[in-house]
Amino acid sequence: MSKLQKNMFEQARTSVLLKQACEDAISYQNNSNQKAIYPSQHNLELLSEFDTQLPEQMGDENAILSLLAKQGELNTVRYANGRYYGFVNGSSLPIGLAAKWLADVWDQNAALFATSPIAAKLESICQQWLQQLFTLPPDTVAGLVGGTSVASLCGLAAARYRQLSRLGWDISQQGLFGAPALRIILGTLTHGTVVKGLNILGFGQQQIEWVECDEQGRMIVDSIPPLDQSCIVVLQAGNVCSGAFDDFHSIIPKAKAANAWVHVDGAFGLWAAASTMFADLTKSIHLADSWSVDAHKTLNTPYDCGVILCADPTALTHALHHQGSYIQPSENRDNMHYTPDMSRRARGIELWACLAYLGRSGIAELVELLHEHAIYFAEQAKIAGFKVLNDVVFNQVILTTGSDEVTVKTLKSIQDSGVTWCGGATWMGQQVIRISICSWATTQSEIDKSIAVFADCLAKQTQAK
């Protein structure tokens, strides 16, 4: 046995370290709501404690873990706080967090059934449940990735494969160079990660046909060019600022009739399809070819858990093809066929736990609750002196003070308060404050505390001006 192994096995160190980590984690969780949501400048400067040379010798595990716990207490962003509204980041459901702890101890490689039967089984069940929840075609397959950025990349890769095959070109055999030109149809307010994914797949700006959007961020239907089988159309279920949904019922049937591929970027908004309350927003969304969504946003699973859903399994698996004589395929599900990566963590464990816990009615209730709190936030913000720029159709609220200068300074003051946190953006040429209600922990009481800070910060900036 090597010196390294002796150190590892000595005095059941794994159990001791896990117990220490558990105690630190529970302490962090119990105190979280009383702590500042975002680290202070003083605490950020303490991160310099990590600025050391690579150690020459093996270190002390307890000291290393204690350093992490101390810095994590001071320098993490507390998404689980009900007053955090930034970047569409959800909180973790307690059952999801507990399931992830188990999954981390199991440390499974979710590539194949052979590498983790439980990961393969649970991802298979998640695929079935998501298909049922969103009323997607029965052949729809799901792959679990880091987030919607990668999920959209997968959907677009499947679209590229299928649309080129319709034009008589097999990209798997013939490659991309010399292939027939494809047309990419995007709204002018499409999320930047979609364009990034298109660039990775070999599409340039000259292949994008931009469609103007209305004041809410929805693609203007009458501005969409004539479509054909060379087209890939990307629609949004939830604009990242306004929360607006494209008109799926008007657009998707026409696109499908023209043999165009439709991908829906539904990072946080696809979950609206789980509630009848939003039936008008999501009507005909099931007719698309692929969908991308994050469970770590609206569903409140732990990070990270993105999902690609595709109604054309052949297109997805051919686009993400894996080879290797050592790979042991099985008659069961092999997760790697539905994602770009092979080795990855088994994020389906906590996804399954959250879906199993909430069930259909619980998911609908969660989605509806986020919407109700967004409406309440918008109403209270108006009373506090802010102007709401969007129709609150889901969980997003856009605020302005009427002056770009005051809006920017007010936002900075809000962020520095430590009581609440949100981000900014540019919307229709204006500087805005962007509110994303994504946490199960948000209550009207927490919103009231946040609004009090918003009102105070606005008053100070108005007086200063």
Short mmCIF file of C-alpha atoms in Angstrom, two decimals:
data_model
loop_
_atom_site.label_atom_id
_atom_site.label_comp_id
_atom_site.label_asym_id
_atom_site.label_seq_id
_atom_site.Cartn_x
_atom_site.Cartn_y
_atom_site.Cartn_z
CA MET A 1 0.00 0.00 0.00
CA SER A 2 1.39 3.42 -0.95
CA LYS A 3 1.85 6.33 1.44
CA LEU A 4 -1.02 8.09 -0.29
CA GLN A 5 -3.35 5.13 0.24
CA LYS A 6 -2.31 4.82 3.88
CA ASN A 7 -3.22 8.45 4.44
CA MET A 8 -6.58 7.97 2.76
CA PHE A 9 -7.54 4.86 4.71
CA GLU A 10 -6.23 6.02 8.05
CA GLN A 11 -8.90 6.30 10.79
CA ALA A 12 -11.82 6.10 8.39
CA ARG A 13 -11.05 9.60 7.17
CA THR A 14 -13.87 9.70 4.63
CA SER A 15 -16.52 9.35 7.33
CA VAL A 16 -14.85 11.98 9.51
CA LEU A 17 -14.60 14.47 6.65
CA LEU A 18 -18.17 13.87 5.51
CA LYS A 19 -19.40 14.46 9.04
CA GLN A 20 -17.43 17.72 9.22
CA ALA A 21 -18.75 18.81 5.83
CA CYS A 22 -22.31 17.93 6.87
CA GLU A 23 -22.05 20.01 10.05
CA ASP A 24 -20.63 22.98 8.13
CA ALA A 25 -23.30 22.68 5.43
CA ILE A 26 -26.15 22.56 7.94
CA SER A 27 -24.70 25.57 9.77
CA TYR A 28 -24.52 27.46 6.47
CA GLN A 29 -28.10 26.52 5.63
CA ASN A 30 -29.50 27.45 9.04
CA ASN A 31 -27.93 30.90 9.03
CA SER A 32 -28.46 31.69 5.36
CA ASN A 33 -31.54 33.88 5.61
CA GLN A 34 -29.88 36.21 8.15
CA LYS A 35 -26.74 36.72 6.07
CA ALA A 36 -26.05 39.23 3.31
CA ILE A 37 -27.17 37.84 -0.04
CA TYR A 38 -24.07 39.05 -1.85
CA PRO A 39 -20.53 39.22 -0.37
CA SER A 40 -19.29 42.57 0.90
CA GLN A 41 -16.17 44.12 -0.59
CA HIS A 42 -14.30 43.28 2.62
CA ASN A 43 -15.26 39.60 2.32
CA LEU A 44 -14.33 39.51 -1.34
CA GLU A 45 -10.86 40.73 -0.44
CA LEU A 46 -10.52 37.80 1.97
CA LEU A 47 -10.54 35.46 -1.05
CA SER A 48 -6.86 36.32 -1.36
CA GLU A 49 -6.34 33.62 1.28
CA PHE A 50 -6.47 31.17 -1.63
CA ASP A 51 -3.58 32.92 -3.41
CA THR A 52 -0.81 30.46 -2.56
CA GLN A 53 1.66 28.35 -4.50
CA LEU A 54 0.78 24.72 -5.18
CA PRO A 55 1.72 22.86 -1.95
CA GLU A 56 4.79 20.66 -2.12
CA GLN A 57 3.47 18.17 0.43
CA MET A 58 0.12 16.59 1.24
CA GLY A 59 -2.04 18.85 3.36
CA ASP A 60 -4.31 18.57 6.36
CA GLU A 61 -7.81 17.56 5.21
CA ASN A 62 -9.58 19.13 8.19
CA ALA A 63 -7.79 22.44 7.71
CA ILE A 64 -8.56 22.45 3.98
CA LEU A 65 -12.23 21.75 4.59
CA SER A 66 -12.38 24.39 7.33
CA LEU A 67 -10.92 26.97 4.94
CA LEU A 68 -13.56 26.14 2.36
CA ALA A 69 -16.35 26.34 4.93
CA LYS A 70 -15.12 29.71 6.21
CA GLN A 71 -14.78 31.24 2.76
CA GLY A 72 -18.07 29.73 1.60
CA GLU A 73 -19.83 31.33 4.55
CA LEU A 74 -18.44 34.71 3.50
CA ASN A 75 -18.25 34.59 -0.29
CA THR A 76 -21.11 32.62 -1.77
CA VAL A 77 -24.19 34.17 -3.37
CA ARG A 78 -27.20 32.97 -1.39
CA TYR A 79 -29.68 31.90 -4.07
CA ALA A 80 -31.77 30.11 -1.45
CA ASN A 81 -32.72 33.43 0.11
CA GLY A 82 -36.24 34.51 -0.81
CA ARG A 83 -34.97 38.02 -1.60
CA TYR A 84 -32.62 37.01 -4.41
CA TYR A 85 -33.97 37.90 -7.88
CA GLY A 86 -30.89 37.82 -10.10
CA PHE A 87 -30.04 35.99 -13.35
CA VAL A 88 -33.07 33.62 -13.21
CA ASN A 89 -31.27 31.50 -10.61
CA GLY A 90 -33.56 29.15 -8.69
CA SER A 91 -33.14 27.84 -5.16
CA SER A 92 -32.73 24.17 -4.30
CA LEU A 93 -35.72 22.23 -3.02
CA PRO A 94 -34.71 20.46 0.21
CA ILE A 95 -35.40 17.04 -1.35
CA GLY A 96 -33.22 17.93 -4.33
CA LEU A 97 -30.35 19.05 -2.15
CA ALA A 98 -30.54 15.90 -0.04
CA ALA A 99 -30.68 13.70 -3.15
CA LYS A 100 -27.65 15.49 -4.58
CA TRP A 101 -25.71 14.81 -1.39
CA LEU A 102 -26.42 11.12 -1.86
CA ALA A 103 -25.51 11.32 -5.53
CA ASP A 104 -22.23 13.06 -4.69
CA VAL A 105 -21.31 10.26 -2.28
CA TRP A 106 -22.27 7.65 -4.86
CA ASP A 107 -20.10 9.57 -7.38
CA GLN A 108 -21.62 7.96 -10.45
CA ASN A 109 -20.52 8.34 -14.06
CA ALA A 110 -23.83 8.59 -15.91
CA ALA A 111 -22.49 7.76 -19.37
CA LEU A 112 -23.76 4.19 -19.73
CA PHE A 113 -26.01 1.68 -18.03
CA ALA A 114 -22.80 -0.28 -17.48
CA THR A 115 -21.23 2.62 -15.56
CA SER A 116 -24.34 3.37 -13.47
CA PRO A 117 -27.56 1.37 -13.70
CA ILE A 118 -29.36 3.67 -11.26
CA ALA A 119 -28.39 6.80 -13.22
CA ALA A 120 -29.60 5.22 -16.46
CA LYS A 121 -32.87 4.11 -14.90
CA LEU A 122 -33.66 7.44 -13.25
CA GLU A 123 -32.88 9.44 -16.39
CA SER A 124 -35.17 7.12 -18.31
CA ILE A 125 -37.96 7.82 -15.82
CA CYS A 126 -37.27 11.57 -15.95
CA GLN A 127 -37.55 11.43 -19.74
CA GLN A 128 -40.91 9.71 -19.47
CA TRP A 129 -42.23 12.12 -16.84
CA LEU A 130 -41.11 15.27 -18.67
CA GLN A 131 -42.70 14.03 -21.87
CA GLN A 132 -45.95 13.50 -19.97
CA LEU A 133 -45.72 16.79 -18.06
CA PHE A 134 -45.22 18.90 -21.20
CA THR A 135 -47.51 16.71 -23.38
CA LEU A 136 -44.73 16.10 -25.91
CA PRO A 137 -44.78 13.49 -28.70
CA PRO A 138 -44.38 9.90 -27.41
CA ASP A 139 -41.01 9.37 -29.13
CA THR A 140 -39.45 12.41 -27.42
CA VAL A 141 -36.06 11.69 -25.83
CA ALA A 142 -34.24 13.67 -23.15
CA GLY A 143 -30.59 14.31 -22.39
CA LEU A 144 -29.31 15.96 -19.23
CA VAL A 145 -26.60 18.59 -19.65
CA GLY A 146 -25.15 21.47 -17.67
CA GLY A 147 -27.71 24.07 -18.73
CA THR A 148 -29.92 25.44 -21.49
CA SER A 149 -26.89 26.84 -23.33
CA VAL A 150 -25.68 23.30 -24.01
CA ALA A 151 -29.22 21.96 -24.39
CA SER A 152 -29.90 24.49 -27.15
CA LEU A 153 -26.60 23.53 -28.78
CA CYS A 154 -27.82 19.92 -28.84
CA GLY A 155 -31.19 20.89 -30.31
CA LEU A 156 -29.55 23.00 -32.98
CA ALA A 157 -27.11 20.18 -33.82
CA ALA A 158 -30.08 17.84 -34.28
CA ALA A 159 -31.77 20.48 -36.43
CA ARG A 160 -28.64 20.87 -38.56
CA TYR A 161 -28.47 17.09 -39.11
CA ARG A 162 -32.16 16.74 -40.02
CA GLN A 163 -32.45 19.79 -42.28
CA LEU A 164 -29.30 18.88 -44.22
CA SER A 165 -30.57 15.32 -44.62
CA ARG A 166 -33.79 16.75 -46.07
CA LEU A 167 -31.59 18.52 -48.62
CA GLY A 168 -29.81 15.27 -49.48
CA TRP A 169 -26.69 15.85 -47.39
CA ASP A 170 -25.41 13.45 -44.72
CA ILE A 171 -23.28 15.57 -42.40
CA SER A 172 -22.09 12.48 -40.52
CA GLN A 173 -20.46 11.19 -43.69
CA GLN A 174 -19.85 14.29 -45.77
CA GLY A 175 -19.03 16.84 -43.09
CA LEU A 176 -20.09 20.46 -43.04
CA PHE A 177 -17.83 21.97 -45.70
CA GLY A 178 -19.62 22.11 -49.03
CA ALA A 179 -23.01 21.40 -47.45
CA PRO A 180 -26.17 23.13 -48.75
CA ALA A 181 -26.87 26.46 -47.06
CA LEU A 182 -29.33 26.48 -44.17
CA ARG A 183 -31.38 29.50 -43.12
CA ILE A 184 -31.55 30.43 -39.43
CA ILE A 185 -34.65 32.36 -38.34
CA LEU A 186 -34.19 34.26 -35.06
CA GLY A 187 -36.00 37.05 -33.28
CA THR A 188 -33.90 40.15 -32.65
CA LEU A 189 -34.20 39.50 -28.89
CA THR A 190 -33.10 35.87 -29.02
CA HIS A 191 -30.84 34.92 -26.11
CA GLY A 192 -27.14 35.30 -26.87
CA THR A 193 -26.36 31.68 -26.03
CA VAL A 194 -28.39 30.58 -29.05
CA VAL A 195 -26.18 32.65 -31.35
CA LYS A 196 -23.13 31.29 -29.55
CA GLY A 197 -24.35 27.73 -30.17
CA LEU A 198 -24.95 28.50 -33.83
CA ASN A 199 -21.40 29.85 -34.15
CA ILE A 200 -20.00 26.67 -32.59
CA LEU A 201 -21.99 24.64 -35.12
CA GLY A 202 -20.53 26.57 -38.04
CA PHE A 203 -23.27 29.10 -38.75
CA GLY A 204 -22.32 32.73 -39.33
CA GLN A 205 -24.18 36.02 -39.16
CA GLN A 206 -24.89 35.91 -42.89
CA GLN A 207 -27.03 32.80 -42.44
CA ILE A 208 -29.22 34.41 -39.78
CA GLU A 209 -32.44 36.09 -40.87
CA TRP A 210 -33.47 38.42 -38.06
CA VAL A 211 -37.16 38.93 -37.31
CA GLU A 212 -38.27 42.10 -35.54
CA CYS A 213 -39.87 41.77 -32.09
CA ASP A 214 -42.66 43.76 -30.47
CA GLU A 215 -42.38 45.88 -27.33
CA GLN A 216 -42.67 42.77 -25.15
CA GLY A 217 -39.93 40.84 -26.97
CA ARG A 218 -42.19 38.55 -29.01
CA MET A 219 -41.32 37.72 -32.59
CA ILE A 220 -43.67 39.64 -34.91
CA VAL A 221 -45.47 36.89 -36.81
CA ASP A 222 -46.10 38.91 -39.97
CA SER A 223 -42.38 39.73 -40.20
CA ILE A 224 -41.30 36.09 -40.46
CA PRO A 225 -39.98 35.37 -43.98
CA PRO A 226 -41.33 32.51 -46.10
CA LEU A 227 -40.07 29.22 -44.68
CA ASP A 228 -38.90 25.99 -46.31
CA GLN A 229 -37.04 22.79 -45.47
CA SER A 230 -33.72 24.62 -45.26
CA CYS A 231 -34.92 26.62 -42.25
CA ILE A 232 -34.22 26.32 -38.52
CA VAL A 233 -36.57 28.51 -36.49
CA VAL A 234 -35.79 29.33 -32.86
CA LEU A 235 -38.63 30.53 -30.64
CA GLN A 236 -38.67 31.64 -27.01
CA ALA A 237 -40.72 30.39 -24.08
CA GLY A 238 -39.88 33.27 -21.77
CA ASN A 239 -37.80 36.22 -22.90
CA VAL A 240 -34.90 36.58 -20.46
CA CYS A 241 -35.96 40.13 -19.51
CA SER A 242 -39.71 40.43 -20.06
CA GLY A 243 -40.71 36.78 -19.72
CA ALA A 244 -42.73 37.08 -22.98
CA PHE A 245 -43.60 33.97 -25.01
CA ASP A 246 -43.55 33.81 -28.79
CA ASP A 247 -46.84 33.02 -30.54
CA PHE A 248 -46.32 29.27 -30.90
CA HIS A 249 -49.85 28.60 -32.11
CA SER A 250 -49.44 30.93 -35.10
CA ILE A 251 -45.83 30.13 -35.95
CA ILE A 252 -45.16 26.44 -35.35
CA PRO A 253 -47.91 24.91 -37.56
CA LYS A 254 -46.81 27.08 -40.50
CA ALA A 255 -43.18 26.18 -39.94
CA LYS A 256 -43.96 22.48 -39.74
CA ALA A 257 -46.04 22.66 -42.92
CA ALA A 258 -42.93 24.04 -44.66
CA ASN A 259 -40.72 21.26 -43.20
CA ALA A 260 -38.77 23.81 -41.17
CA TRP A 261 -37.29 22.68 -37.84
CA VAL A 262 -38.56 24.50 -34.75
CA HIS A 263 -36.48 24.71 -31.58
CA VAL A 264 -37.96 26.27 -28.46
CA ASP A 265 -35.57 27.98 -26.05
CA GLY A 266 -37.51 27.51 -22.82
CA ALA A 267 -34.79 27.89 -20.19
CA PHE A 268 -37.23 28.92 -17.46
CA GLY A 269 -40.47 29.35 -19.38
CA LEU A 270 -41.08 25.84 -20.70
CA TRP A 271 -42.26 24.93 -17.19
CA ALA A 272 -45.33 27.07 -17.87
CA ALA A 273 -46.60 24.14 -19.96
CA ALA A 274 -47.06 22.24 -16.68
CA SER A 275 -49.95 24.51 -15.62
CA THR A 276 -53.31 25.08 -17.30
CA MET A 277 -53.08 28.69 -16.07
CA PHE A 278 -50.65 29.37 -18.91
CA ALA A 279 -52.43 27.37 -21.61
CA ASP A 280 -52.77 30.42 -23.86
CA LEU A 281 -49.02 31.14 -23.63
CA THR A 282 -47.95 27.58 -24.45
CA LYS A 283 -50.63 26.58 -26.97
CA SER A 284 -49.09 24.39 -29.73
CA ILE A 285 -45.64 24.40 -28.10
CA HIS A 286 -45.71 20.59 -28.20
CA LEU A 287 -45.63 20.71 -32.01
CA ALA A 288 -42.00 21.87 -32.08
CA ASP A 289 -39.12 19.51 -32.86
CA SER A 290 -36.86 20.24 -29.89
CA TRP A 291 -36.98 22.11 -26.60
CA SER A 292 -34.30 23.24 -24.12
CA VAL A 293 -35.03 23.89 -20.47
CA ASP A 294 -33.29 24.25 -17.10
CA ALA A 295 -34.50 22.32 -14.08
CA HIS A 296 -32.25 24.43 -11.85
CA LYS A 297 -34.30 27.51 -12.67
CA THR A 298 -38.07 27.20 -12.32
CA LEU A 299 -38.17 23.64 -10.94
CA ASN A 300 -35.62 24.55 -8.24
CA THR A 301 -33.34 21.52 -8.56
CA PRO A 302 -29.74 22.01 -7.39
CA TYR A 303 -27.18 23.20 -9.91
CA ASP A 304 -26.63 22.08 -12.52
CA CYS A 305 -29.38 20.48 -14.57
CA GLY A 306 -30.21 21.45 -18.14
CA VAL A 307 -32.41 19.29 -20.38
CA ILE A 308 -32.57 18.81 -24.15
CA LEU A 309 -35.85 17.30 -25.32
CA CYS A 310 -36.10 16.15 -28.92
CA ALA A 311 -39.00 14.61 -30.83
CA ASP A 312 -36.61 13.27 -33.49
CA PRO A 313 -34.40 10.73 -31.65
CA THR A 314 -32.50 9.78 -34.81
CA ALA A 315 -31.50 13.38 -35.50
CA LEU A 316 -30.31 13.92 -31.92
CA THR A 317 -28.35 10.69 -31.58
CA HIS A 318 -26.72 11.05 -35.01
CA ALA A 319 -25.76 14.65 -34.24
CA LEU A 320 -24.16 13.57 -30.93
CA HIS A 321 -22.66 10.31 -32.20
CA HIS A 322 -20.14 8.45 -30.03
CA GLN A 323 -17.72 5.73 -31.10
CA GLY A 324 -15.26 3.42 -29.37
CA SER A 325 -14.70 -0.32 -29.29
CA TYR A 326 -14.48 -0.25 -25.49
CA ILE A 327 -17.95 1.27 -25.08
CA GLN A 328 -20.40 -1.33 -23.79
CA PRO A 329 -23.86 -0.50 -25.11
CA SER A 330 -26.79 -2.19 -23.45
CA GLU A 331 -30.41 -2.94 -24.18
CA ASN A 332 -31.19 -0.43 -21.44
CA ARG A 333 -30.79 3.34 -21.66
CA ASP A 334 -27.28 4.64 -22.29
CA ASN A 335 -27.41 8.33 -21.38
CA MET A 336 -24.40 9.36 -23.45
CA HIS A 337 -26.35 8.99 -26.71
CA TYR A 338 -28.41 12.07 -25.87
CA THR A 339 -25.69 14.51 -24.80
CA PRO A 340 -22.38 15.80 -26.23
CA ASP A 341 -20.36 14.48 -23.31
CA MET A 342 -19.66 10.92 -22.30
CA SER A 343 -18.47 11.02 -18.70
CA ARG A 344 -20.58 13.31 -16.54
CA ARG A 345 -22.19 13.41 -13.14
CA ALA A 346 -25.56 11.76 -12.56
CA ARG A 347 -27.66 14.90 -12.33
CA GLY A 348 -30.77 12.85 -13.07
CA ILE A 349 -30.79 11.61 -9.48
CA GLU A 350 -31.82 14.95 -7.98
CA LEU A 351 -34.05 15.74 -10.99
CA TRP A 352 -35.94 12.52 -10.36
CA ALA A 353 -36.22 13.30 -6.64
CA CYS A 354 -37.70 16.77 -7.30
CA LEU A 355 -40.16 15.49 -9.90
CA ALA A 356 -41.17 12.58 -7.67
CA TYR A 357 -41.68 14.89 -4.69
CA LEU A 358 -43.64 17.64 -6.43
CA GLY A 359 -45.67 15.54 -8.84
CA ARG A 360 -47.80 17.14 -11.53
CA SER A 361 -49.89 19.23 -9.12
CA GLY A 362 -46.89 20.40 -7.10
CA ILE A 363 -45.03 21.55 -10.19
CA ALA A 364 -48.11 23.46 -11.36
CA GLU A 365 -48.47 25.04 -7.92
CA LEU A 366 -44.81 26.10 -7.87
CA VAL A 367 -45.02 27.64 -11.34
CA GLU A 368 -48.21 29.50 -10.46
CA LEU A 369 -46.74 30.73 -7.17
CA LEU A 370 -43.73 32.26 -8.92
CA HIS A 371 -46.09 34.07 -11.28
CA GLU A 372 -48.29 35.37 -8.45
CA HIS A 373 -45.23 36.70 -6.65
CA ALA A 374 -43.99 38.41 -9.80
CA ILE A 375 -47.34 40.18 -10.14
CA TYR A 376 -47.22 41.19 -6.48
CA PHE A 377 -43.65 42.49 -6.87
CA ALA A 378 -44.64 44.58 -9.87
CA GLU A 379 -47.64 46.06 -8.04
CA GLN A 380 -45.56 46.98 -5.00
CA ALA A 381 -42.76 48.40 -7.14
CA LYS A 382 -45.23 50.76 -8.81
CA ILE A 383 -46.39 51.99 -5.40
CA ALA A 384 -42.73 52.54 -4.45
CA GLY A 385 -42.25 54.84 -7.46
CA PHE A 386 -40.89 52.54 -10.14
CA LYS A 387 -42.34 52.08 -13.62
CA VAL A 388 -43.01 48.53 -14.85
CA LEU A 389 -42.13 48.19 -18.53
CA ASN A 390 -43.45 44.69 -19.27
CA ASP A 391 -46.65 42.72 -19.09
CA VAL A 392 -46.00 40.28 -16.25
CA VAL A 393 -47.05 37.10 -18.03
CA PHE A 394 -44.80 34.72 -16.11
CA ASN A 395 -42.05 35.38 -13.54
CA GLN A 396 -40.09 38.35 -14.94
CA VAL A 397 -40.45 42.03 -14.07
CA ILE A 398 -38.66 44.97 -15.74
CA LEU A 399 -38.39 48.21 -13.75
CA THR A 400 -37.14 51.69 -14.53
CA THR A 401 -37.02 54.96 -12.63
CA GLY A 402 -37.55 56.99 -15.79
CA SER A 403 -33.92 58.10 -15.87
CA ASP A 404 -31.03 55.87 -16.97
CA GLU A 405 -28.67 57.58 -14.52
CA VAL A 406 -31.01 57.18 -11.56
CA THR A 407 -31.87 53.61 -12.53
CA VAL A 408 -28.20 52.55 -12.64
CA LYS A 409 -27.36 54.25 -9.34
CA THR A 410 -30.48 52.88 -7.66
CA LEU A 411 -29.62 49.37 -8.79
CA LYS A 412 -26.08 49.71 -7.41
CA SER A 413 -27.47 50.87 -4.09
CA ILE A 414 -29.90 47.93 -3.99
CA GLN A 415 -27.10 45.46 -4.72
CA ASP A 416 -24.91 46.99 -2.01
CA SER A 417 -27.66 46.73 0.60
CA GLY A 418 -27.05 43.05 1.31
CA VAL A 419 -30.78 42.66 1.99
CA THR A 420 -31.85 41.89 -1.57
CA TRP A 421 -30.16 41.44 -4.95
CA CYS A 422 -31.15 41.71 -8.60
CA GLY A 423 -29.46 42.52 -11.89
CA GLY A 424 -29.66 45.11 -14.60
CA ALA A 425 -30.08 45.06 -18.36
CA THR A 426 -30.75 47.23 -21.37
CA TRP A 427 -34.33 46.95 -22.61
CA MET A 428 -35.61 48.80 -25.68
CA GLY A 429 -32.75 51.27 -25.33
CA GLN A 430 -33.30 51.94 -21.62
CA GLN A 431 -31.30 50.94 -18.55
CA VAL A 432 -33.54 48.75 -16.42
CA ILE A 433 -33.67 46.74 -13.22
CA ARG A 434 -34.46 43.12 -13.95
CA ILE A 435 -36.41 41.01 -11.44
CA SER A 436 -36.58 37.22 -11.77
CA ILE A 437 -38.87 35.45 -9.30
CA CYS A 438 -37.50 31.91 -9.34
CA SER A 439 -37.25 30.70 -5.75
CA TRP A 440 -39.71 28.54 -3.85
CA ALA A 441 -38.50 30.46 -0.75
CA THR A 442 -39.83 33.82 -1.97
CA THR A 443 -42.90 34.97 -0.05
CA GLN A 444 -44.92 38.18 0.01
CA SER A 445 -43.20 39.03 3.29
CA GLU A 446 -39.76 38.70 1.68
CA ILE A 447 -40.93 40.82 -1.25
CA ASP A 448 -42.13 43.51 1.17
CA LYS A 449 -38.67 43.60 2.78
CA SER A 450 -37.12 43.93 -0.68
CA ILE A 451 -39.51 46.67 -1.80
CA ALA A 452 -38.68 48.68 1.31
CA VAL A 453 -35.03 48.63 0.23
CA PHE A 454 -35.97 49.49 -3.37
CA ALA A 455 -38.04 52.46 -2.20
CA ASP A 456 -35.31 53.72 0.13
CA CYS A 457 -32.60 53.44 -2.53
CA LEU A 458 -34.76 55.22 -5.11
CA ALA A 459 -35.58 58.03 -2.68
CA LYS A 460 -31.90 58.59 -1.88
CA GLN A 461 -30.92 58.74 -5.55
CA THR A 462 -33.82 61.04 -6.42
CA GLN A 463 -32.92 63.41 -3.60
CA ALA A 464 -29.24 63.33 -4.60
CA LYS A 465 -30.12 64.30 -8.14
#
